[in-house]
Amino acid sequence: MSPRTRGGSWETDDVLARVAARLEAGRGGCRFIYVRKEVVEEPELGPEVGQIGLHELLVERLRARGITRLYRFQYEAYRAIMAGRDVFLVSGAATGKTEAFIIPILDRALKEGARSTIIYPTKALARDQVARFWGYAVPFLLRMDVLDGDTPTKERERIYESPPHVLITNPDMIHFSMARSHRFRRLLRGVSTVVLDEAHVYEGSFGSHVRMILERLRAYLGEELLFVASSATIGNPSELGELLFDRPVQVVEGRPRRRGIAYHVLVSSGTLSRWTVAARLMRLLASLGLRCLAFVDSQQMCEVVARIAKREGANVMVHRAGLLPEERHDVEAKLKAGELDGVVATPTLELGIDIGLLDAVVMAAPPPSYARYLQRAGRAGRRDRPGYIFTVLADDPIDAYYEREPERFFEQELTPVVFEPYNEEIAKIHLVAMLLERGGRMRLEAVPRGWEKALELCFHEGYAIEKGEWLLITRRARREFGFYSLRSAGREVRIIEMGTGRRVGSRSLPMALHDLHPGAIYLHQGRTYEVQELDLEHYAAYVRRVPDMPFYTRPIYEVGVSELELTARRKADGVEVAYGSGQITKTVLGYTIRHIGGDEEEAGVLPEAPLVLLDQPISWSFRTKLLVARYGEAAQPEAIHALEHALIHAARPVVGAGLSDLGGVSFPTGHIIIYDATPGGSGLSKLLFRRLERAHRIAHDILANCDCEDGCPRCVYDPFCGNNNRTLSRRGALRLAEAVLAGQIHASLGLEVLGEGGLP
Ligand SMILES: [Zn+2]
Ligand SMILES: [Zn+2]
């Protein structure tokens, strides 16, 4: 690791020196503030492949591919899997992680005819990997097949007729086909090992879905089913393994990066916005002949960055959720063929992109967690050339926190990957799936323990009825089962172009309320649409194509909290805090219009943006997990609102949350509620409940170290504030935070006084 910032060995790197010089020569004052050089050595070697009892045909294949020895961690994984233990394997991209599980699986297939299923989070990843697996297959003896939505009928028939040793698929395929196809269920019969590759992706609602799919698999295939998870470096492999598999796992650790040199650069955006700087970096890298992948937090900002980069002359495209599959394939194909300088992607797709390694990675903002930073950084660096990783720090409380002391950025702990194991909104969908698997009925006593809330929801939504000892599925459930995506906890809203009736994407609730209210600007592959109508009864938003314009919108909304059910209580620095669930009602009242593209984009969070009120407010209600804490008997609205924002910002590094993963409401009674933005809960507010003391300290640091008058984007502003960042006082919040750290807050939780009038 190099000493801090300028004058370190990085200046001898030609590429980096040129990027720094050109960046600083431009207007706006953006510059490198910290460079860290990372050198990763070859990992420790283990035994020769011929000496560990592998089937001789497999030894031949490995040698033919140049593998004569295993790494020590691969050998450790081999022994654990052969001994029939559930294993959680952690190692970075391109470090030999795949071999660590494929070798034991093929060995068992050759020796015992054992059958396995390998699950990838996306189709693209599965198809990418299978080519690699084939290199180890023994012709005529071992069969491996990909089965997904794109598998042609003839091929599918062949797979059903004679099941392969290794079936490669994805969670969606298992979820829907288990429920709907008896041939698929028969195909799975006899599978003894299930591998989840890239398991760190299974967090939040996706994690809850996959846990329930695994429960269904175990119910169908039996308790002796062996589980193997393989993941990039994360903070809590044993905890995540237990969350996913519902039983203890053996952890095997590899290494975080493959061998080579990487430069990690923190870039200050100066007076420019992070979007402009990310786009400019893409342009500079392209001019040096380097291919790059840029990560941008939100779908709409992804479009914005691509638009600015194109305007500056870089040939880039957007790759994000909400695009149609054929559009995504097109982007992947063009990048592989060298027709693009780069791709701007949303984090939800950080692993789904089948484009291998690139020269550089640009992050428009620090990722929600350090583990995810390392995962994205792992994509940079091709063929023995250094990898370059740029992270833009701009006007944001957490960015400012790292800008003050850049070492803190690289010394972050790896936050745990979490999800809510019993998210009732999600369990509801899997209960319907279980009914479908059993021909539409099951005994009430067969409903898994802990799923009582999900059962209630099924009755409430008309998905199931009770008849004696039996639970029966309804026609409505059969019809609506396919409307639920594994990528969210709520229903998806379809986005439909008026006039053509063409579908131009989808968005899950409740985020759809933010992006698809009437009047919202919706960007899609560079095209601009204006939302005309949001029909929540039919889960559809109708949009109209409009001329491209340099604006985007942010909603003004209210949040109501009701029906609190608290299950745990504690004190954090003397502050009473409780955790549980509650009903959140979001009502969009209007929206602000913000400018993009100029250097004033950060005006996006300034209160002066023009405000438009809706004729008819739009509401959406969902149940989720939350924490409630009380910071005094009564509070100035400006102070408690600013403290709420500071705590939500502080929670980001503490629990590894993204900006929009947690929502908050503050009350003049001194209460602050912080809730999971995912219906049914994401596990984040639960983790924050446990770690609130750390959040208090970071919030205090943010509030104490800003040099603004009384509130700005670098301390207490929040781009997702429903109140347009009005009624905020940094100084008032600082006084509260000081009282917290001094142990002077003793108010009792007093939920009976928690009323209306909270500020989101
Ligand atoms: Zn400030
Ligand atoms: Zn607010």
Short mmCIF file of C-alpha atoms in Angstrom, two decimals, residues 25-209:
data_model
loop_
_atom_site.label_atom_id
_atom_site.label_comp_id
_atom_site.label_asym_id
_atom_site.label_seq_id
_atom_site.Cartn_x
_atom_site.Cartn_y
_atom_site.Cartn_z
CA ALA A 25 -6.70 21.05 -16.41
CA GLY A 26 -10.49 21.15 -16.93
CA ARG A 27 -12.68 23.68 -15.18
CA GLY A 28 -14.56 22.91 -11.99
CA GLY A 29 -11.63 22.12 -9.71
CA CYS A 30 -12.01 18.35 -9.65
CA ARG A 31 -8.84 16.50 -8.68
CA PHE A 32 -7.35 13.33 -7.22
CA ILE A 33 -7.39 13.51 -3.45
CA TYR A 34 -6.03 10.11 -2.61
CA VAL A 35 -4.40 7.22 -4.47
CA ARG A 36 -3.82 3.80 -3.03
CA LYS A 37 -1.72 1.27 -4.87
CA GLU A 38 -2.62 -2.34 -4.22
CA VAL A 39 -0.38 -5.26 -5.11
CA VAL A 40 -1.84 -8.74 -4.78
CA GLU A 41 0.43 -11.77 -4.78
CA GLU A 42 -0.28 -15.33 -5.83
CA PRO A 43 -2.21 -17.19 -3.10
CA GLU A 44 -0.78 -20.10 -1.15
CA LEU A 45 -0.53 -23.30 -3.16
CA GLY A 46 -1.97 -26.62 -2.09
CA PRO A 47 -1.32 -30.19 -3.25
CA GLU A 48 -0.84 -31.49 -6.79
CA VAL A 49 -4.03 -32.53 -8.57
CA GLY A 50 -2.77 -36.10 -8.93
CA GLN A 51 -2.24 -36.56 -5.20
CA ILE A 52 -5.63 -35.99 -3.65
CA GLY A 53 -7.61 -38.93 -4.92
CA LEU A 54 -9.43 -37.16 -7.78
CA HIS A 55 -10.93 -39.34 -10.51
CA GLU A 56 -8.16 -39.92 -13.06
CA LEU A 57 -10.18 -38.54 -15.97
CA LEU A 58 -10.72 -35.29 -14.09
CA VAL A 59 -6.99 -35.09 -13.30
CA GLU A 60 -6.34 -35.42 -17.02
CA ARG A 61 -8.77 -32.61 -17.84
CA LEU A 62 -7.29 -30.29 -15.22
CA ARG A 63 -3.75 -30.92 -16.44
CA ALA A 64 -4.85 -30.36 -20.03
CA ARG A 65 -6.05 -26.94 -18.91
CA GLY A 66 -2.76 -26.12 -17.23
CA ILE A 67 -3.91 -26.78 -13.67
CA THR A 68 -1.34 -29.00 -11.97
CA ARG A 69 -1.82 -27.83 -8.39
CA LEU A 70 -4.78 -26.53 -6.44
CA TYR A 71 -4.62 -23.41 -4.31
CA ARG A 72 -4.84 -24.20 -0.63
CA PHE A 73 -8.36 -22.75 -0.29
CA GLN A 74 -9.55 -24.82 -3.28
CA TYR A 75 -8.26 -27.94 -1.62
CA GLU A 76 -9.94 -27.01 1.65
CA ALA A 77 -13.26 -26.52 -0.17
CA TYR A 78 -12.79 -29.84 -1.99
CA ARG A 79 -12.31 -31.74 1.24
CA ALA A 80 -15.28 -30.11 2.98
CA ILE A 81 -17.67 -30.74 0.07
CA MET A 82 -16.50 -34.34 -0.35
CA ALA A 83 -17.11 -34.84 3.37
CA GLY A 84 -20.73 -33.76 2.85
CA ARG A 85 -20.55 -30.47 4.72
CA ASP A 86 -22.47 -27.30 3.75
CA VAL A 87 -19.82 -24.84 2.63
CA PHE A 88 -19.69 -21.08 2.16
CA LEU A 89 -16.77 -20.12 -0.04
CA VAL A 90 -15.57 -16.49 -0.21
CA SER A 91 -13.08 -15.23 -2.80
CA GLY A 92 -12.87 -12.37 -5.30
CA ALA A 93 -13.56 -12.24 -9.04
CA ALA A 94 -11.25 -14.37 -11.23
CA THR A 95 -9.39 -15.87 -8.26
CA GLY A 96 -10.13 -19.54 -8.86
CA LYS A 97 -13.36 -19.59 -6.88
CA THR A 98 -15.30 -21.48 -9.55
CA GLU A 99 -12.75 -24.32 -9.59
CA ALA A 100 -13.09 -24.63 -5.83
CA PHE A 101 -16.64 -25.96 -6.18
CA ILE A 102 -16.69 -27.39 -9.70
CA ILE A 103 -13.83 -29.84 -9.03
CA PRO A 104 -15.57 -31.65 -6.13
CA ILE A 105 -18.88 -31.62 -7.99
CA LEU A 106 -17.42 -33.21 -11.10
CA ASP A 107 -15.40 -35.64 -9.02
CA ARG A 108 -18.56 -36.86 -7.29
CA ALA A 109 -20.39 -37.03 -10.60
CA LEU A 110 -17.64 -39.23 -12.07
CA LYS A 111 -17.26 -41.45 -9.01
CA GLU A 112 -20.88 -41.79 -7.83
CA GLY A 113 -22.99 -40.37 -10.66
CA ALA A 114 -24.05 -37.58 -8.25
CA ARG A 115 -26.23 -34.82 -9.69
CA SER A 116 -26.01 -31.13 -8.87
CA THR A 117 -27.74 -27.86 -9.66
CA ILE A 118 -25.75 -24.65 -9.92
CA ILE A 119 -27.76 -21.46 -9.51
CA TYR A 120 -26.58 -18.11 -10.88
CA PRO A 121 -28.41 -14.89 -10.05
CA THR A 122 -28.93 -14.10 -13.73
CA LYS A 123 -29.26 -15.91 -17.06
CA ALA A 124 -26.35 -13.94 -18.49
CA LEU A 125 -23.99 -15.14 -15.76
CA ALA A 126 -25.09 -18.74 -16.10
CA ARG A 127 -24.47 -18.73 -19.86
CA ASP A 128 -21.14 -17.02 -19.33
CA GLN A 129 -19.98 -19.65 -16.86
CA VAL A 130 -21.10 -22.76 -18.66
CA ALA A 131 -18.52 -22.26 -21.40
CA ARG A 132 -15.90 -22.35 -18.68
CA PHE A 133 -17.35 -25.50 -17.08
CA TRP A 134 -17.24 -27.27 -20.39
CA GLY A 135 -13.48 -27.04 -20.31
CA TYR A 136 -13.53 -29.45 -17.37
CA ALA A 137 -16.19 -31.80 -18.64
CA VAL A 138 -15.25 -35.31 -19.67
CA PRO A 139 -16.72 -36.01 -23.10
CA PHE A 140 -19.38 -38.80 -23.21
CA LEU A 141 -19.23 -39.29 -19.45
CA LEU A 142 -20.39 -36.02 -17.92
CA ARG A 143 -23.28 -33.87 -19.04
CA MET A 144 -23.85 -30.23 -18.16
CA ASP A 145 -26.79 -28.22 -19.43
CA VAL A 146 -28.18 -24.74 -19.04
CA LEU A 147 -31.90 -24.58 -18.50
CA ASP A 148 -33.45 -21.13 -18.46
CA GLY A 149 -36.15 -19.11 -20.17
CA ASP A 150 -34.04 -18.96 -23.35
CA THR A 151 -33.50 -22.72 -23.70
CA PRO A 152 -35.14 -23.86 -26.98
CA THR A 153 -38.01 -26.36 -26.69
CA LYS A 154 -36.10 -29.18 -28.37
CA GLU A 155 -33.15 -28.76 -26.06
CA ARG A 156 -35.51 -28.58 -23.09
CA GLU A 157 -37.13 -31.88 -24.15
CA ARG A 158 -33.71 -33.51 -24.30
CA ILE A 159 -32.85 -32.24 -20.81
CA TYR A 160 -36.15 -33.52 -19.38
CA GLU A 161 -35.65 -36.90 -21.10
CA SER A 162 -32.16 -37.43 -19.74
CA PRO A 163 -31.22 -35.23 -16.79
CA PRO A 164 -27.62 -33.90 -16.84
CA HIS A 165 -25.07 -34.36 -14.05
CA VAL A 166 -24.87 -30.61 -13.67
CA LEU A 167 -27.92 -28.44 -14.30
CA ILE A 168 -27.13 -24.73 -14.54
CA THR A 169 -30.02 -22.40 -13.94
CA ASN A 170 -31.25 -19.30 -12.08
CA PRO A 171 -33.60 -18.59 -9.13
CA ASP A 172 -36.43 -17.36 -11.39
CA MET A 173 -36.42 -20.60 -13.37
CA ILE A 174 -36.57 -22.70 -10.20
CA HIS A 175 -39.24 -20.48 -8.65
CA PHE A 176 -41.64 -20.49 -11.57
CA SER A 177 -40.95 -23.97 -12.96
CA MET A 178 -41.14 -25.70 -9.58
CA ALA A 179 -44.58 -24.12 -9.18
CA ARG A 180 -45.86 -24.77 -12.68
CA SER A 181 -44.16 -27.77 -14.27
CA HIS A 182 -44.30 -31.33 -12.97
CA ARG A 183 -41.62 -32.25 -15.54
CA PHE A 184 -39.29 -29.68 -14.02
CA ARG A 185 -39.97 -31.04 -10.54
CA ARG A 186 -39.21 -34.54 -11.81
CA LEU A 187 -35.99 -33.25 -13.36
CA LEU A 188 -34.84 -32.04 -9.95
CA ARG A 189 -35.50 -35.43 -8.31
CA GLY A 190 -32.17 -37.00 -7.51
CA VAL A 191 -30.23 -33.75 -7.21
CA SER A 192 -28.02 -34.06 -4.13
CA THR A 193 -26.10 -30.78 -4.17
CA VAL A 194 -27.26 -27.22 -4.79
CA VAL A 195 -24.62 -24.57 -5.45
CA LEU A 196 -25.38 -20.86 -5.23
CA ASP A 197 -22.66 -18.96 -7.04
CA GLU A 198 -22.26 -15.19 -6.49
CA ALA A 199 -24.27 -15.58 -3.28
CA HIS A 200 -23.42 -12.08 -2.02
CA VAL A 201 -26.07 -10.80 -4.44
CA TYR A 202 -28.74 -12.36 -2.28
CA GLU A 203 -29.45 -9.44 0.02
CA GLY A 204 -32.58 -7.44 0.76
CA SER A 205 -35.72 -8.75 -0.89
CA PHE A 206 -33.80 -10.96 -3.36
CA GLY A 207 -32.19 -12.71 -0.38
CA SER A 208 -35.56 -13.34 1.24
CA HIS A 209 -36.90 -14.81 -2.02
#
